[in-house]
Coordinates of C-alpha atoms in Angstrom, one line a residue:
X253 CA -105.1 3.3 -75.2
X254 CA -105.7 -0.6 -74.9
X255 CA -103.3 -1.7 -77.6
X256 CA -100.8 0.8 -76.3
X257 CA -101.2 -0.3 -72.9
X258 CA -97.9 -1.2 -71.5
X259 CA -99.6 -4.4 -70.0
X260 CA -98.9 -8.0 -70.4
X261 CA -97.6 -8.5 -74.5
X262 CA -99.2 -11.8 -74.5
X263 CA -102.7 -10.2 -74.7
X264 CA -101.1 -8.1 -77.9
X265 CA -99.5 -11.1 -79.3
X266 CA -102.5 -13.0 -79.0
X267 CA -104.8 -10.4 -80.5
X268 CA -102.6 -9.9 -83.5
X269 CA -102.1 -13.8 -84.0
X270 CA -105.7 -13.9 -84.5
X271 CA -106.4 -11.3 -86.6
X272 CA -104.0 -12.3 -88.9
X273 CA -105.7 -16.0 -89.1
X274 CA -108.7 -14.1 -89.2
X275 CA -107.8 -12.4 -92.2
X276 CA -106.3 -15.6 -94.0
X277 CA -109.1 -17.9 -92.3
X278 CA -112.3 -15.9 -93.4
X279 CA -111.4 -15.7 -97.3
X280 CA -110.0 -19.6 -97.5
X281 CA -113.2 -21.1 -95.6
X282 CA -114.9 -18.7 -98.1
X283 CA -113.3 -20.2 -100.9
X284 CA -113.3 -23.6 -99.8
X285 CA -117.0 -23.7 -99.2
X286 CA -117.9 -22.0 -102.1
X287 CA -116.0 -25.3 -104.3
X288 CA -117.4 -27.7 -101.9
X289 CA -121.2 -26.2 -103.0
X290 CA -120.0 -26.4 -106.6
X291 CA -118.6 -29.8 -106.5
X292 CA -121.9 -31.0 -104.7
X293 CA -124.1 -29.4 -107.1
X294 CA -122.0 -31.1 -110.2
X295 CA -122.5 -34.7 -108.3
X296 CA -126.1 -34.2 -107.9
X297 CA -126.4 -33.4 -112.2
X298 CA -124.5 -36.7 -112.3
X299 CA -126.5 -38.8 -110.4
X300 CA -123.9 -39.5 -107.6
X301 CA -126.2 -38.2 -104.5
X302 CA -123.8 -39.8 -101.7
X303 CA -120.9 -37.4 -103.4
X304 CA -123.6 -34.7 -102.9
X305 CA -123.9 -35.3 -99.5
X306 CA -120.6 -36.0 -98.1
X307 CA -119.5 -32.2 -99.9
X308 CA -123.0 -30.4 -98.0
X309 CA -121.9 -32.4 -94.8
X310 CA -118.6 -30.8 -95.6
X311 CA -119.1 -27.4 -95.9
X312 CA -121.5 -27.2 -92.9
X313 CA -118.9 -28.5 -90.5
X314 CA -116.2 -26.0 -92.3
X315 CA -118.7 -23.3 -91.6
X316 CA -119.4 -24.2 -88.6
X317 CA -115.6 -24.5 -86.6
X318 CA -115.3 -21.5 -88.5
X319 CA -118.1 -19.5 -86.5
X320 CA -116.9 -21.7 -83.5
X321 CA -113.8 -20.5 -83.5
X322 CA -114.4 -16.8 -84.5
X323 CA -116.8 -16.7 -81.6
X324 CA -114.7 -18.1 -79.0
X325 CA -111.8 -15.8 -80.5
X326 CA -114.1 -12.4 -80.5
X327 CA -115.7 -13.3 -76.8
X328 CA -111.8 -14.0 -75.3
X329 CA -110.5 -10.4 -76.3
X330 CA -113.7 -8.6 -75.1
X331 CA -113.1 -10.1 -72.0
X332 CA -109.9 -9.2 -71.9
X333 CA -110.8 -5.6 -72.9
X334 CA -113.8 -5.4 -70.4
X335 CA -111.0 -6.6 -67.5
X336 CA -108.6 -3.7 -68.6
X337 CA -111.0 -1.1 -69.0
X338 CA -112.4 -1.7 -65.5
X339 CA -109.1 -1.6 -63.9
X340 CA -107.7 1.4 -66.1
X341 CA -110.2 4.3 -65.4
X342 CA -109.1 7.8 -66.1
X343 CA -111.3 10.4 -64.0
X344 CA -111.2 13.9 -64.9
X345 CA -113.0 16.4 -62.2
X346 CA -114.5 19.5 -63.4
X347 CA -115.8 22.6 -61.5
X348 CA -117.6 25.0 -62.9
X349 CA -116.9 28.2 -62.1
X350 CA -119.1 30.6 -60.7
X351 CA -118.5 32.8 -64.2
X352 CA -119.3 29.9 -65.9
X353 CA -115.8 28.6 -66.9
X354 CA -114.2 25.3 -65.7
X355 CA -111.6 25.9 -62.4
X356 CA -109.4 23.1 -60.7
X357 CA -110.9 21.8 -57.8
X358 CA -109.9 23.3 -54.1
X359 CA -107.5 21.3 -52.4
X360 CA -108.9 18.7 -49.7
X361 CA -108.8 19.9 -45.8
X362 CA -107.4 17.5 -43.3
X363 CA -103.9 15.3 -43.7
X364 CA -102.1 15.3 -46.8
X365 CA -102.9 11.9 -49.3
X366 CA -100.1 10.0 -50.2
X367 CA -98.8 10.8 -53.1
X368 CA -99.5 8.1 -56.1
X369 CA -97.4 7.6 -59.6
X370 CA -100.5 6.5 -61.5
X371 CA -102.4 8.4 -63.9
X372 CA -105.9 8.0 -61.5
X373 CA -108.0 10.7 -60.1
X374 CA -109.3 9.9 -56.4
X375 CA -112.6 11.2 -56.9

């Protein structure tokens, strides 16, 4: 109901933009770390430890804007889905019967409510 949600397309634009760097980002920093490792193991059999280094010291900070930004990314379009969820509440009101099945509830006494075009339930 959220992605088909005829709310601001930003929000959907945004979501898909990032799960389609998602899907290219996670196997490229995968990839790239991996031959980062490799190339810092291969210095260190060769005796060239500042190499080493500078590849470790590499791959941590790939890893870690990598977690950065799929963290910042996952925690934007949860708030986004808590705000939309909270203001887009479906109620459905059932009575039991006194037979035991469900029966639409008895209309209110007093004046008439205005009528709404949204798909709430006053409870």
């Amino acid at each position: 109901q959220w992605l088909r949600n005829p709310g601001p397309q930003h929000e959907k634009r945004t979501l898909f933009g990032d799960m389609v760097c998602f899907l290219f980002i996670t196997p490229l920093a995968t990839i790239s770390g991996w031959l980062c490792l490799r190339g810092a193991v291969d210095h260190l059999h060769f005796s060239s430890r500042l190499e080493a280094v500078g590849l470790i010291a590499l791959t941590v900070a790939l890893f870690t804007i990598y977690l950065f930004w799929t963290l910042v990314s996952f925690r934007y379009h949860c708030r986004l889905y808590s705000e939309w969820r909270r203001s887009n509440q479906r109620v459905v009101l059932l009575v039991p019967r006194a037979g035991g099945g469900a029966a639409a509830t008895p209309a209110p006494r007093g004046p008439r409510p205005l009528k709404r075009n949204s798909k709430e339930t006053i409870v």
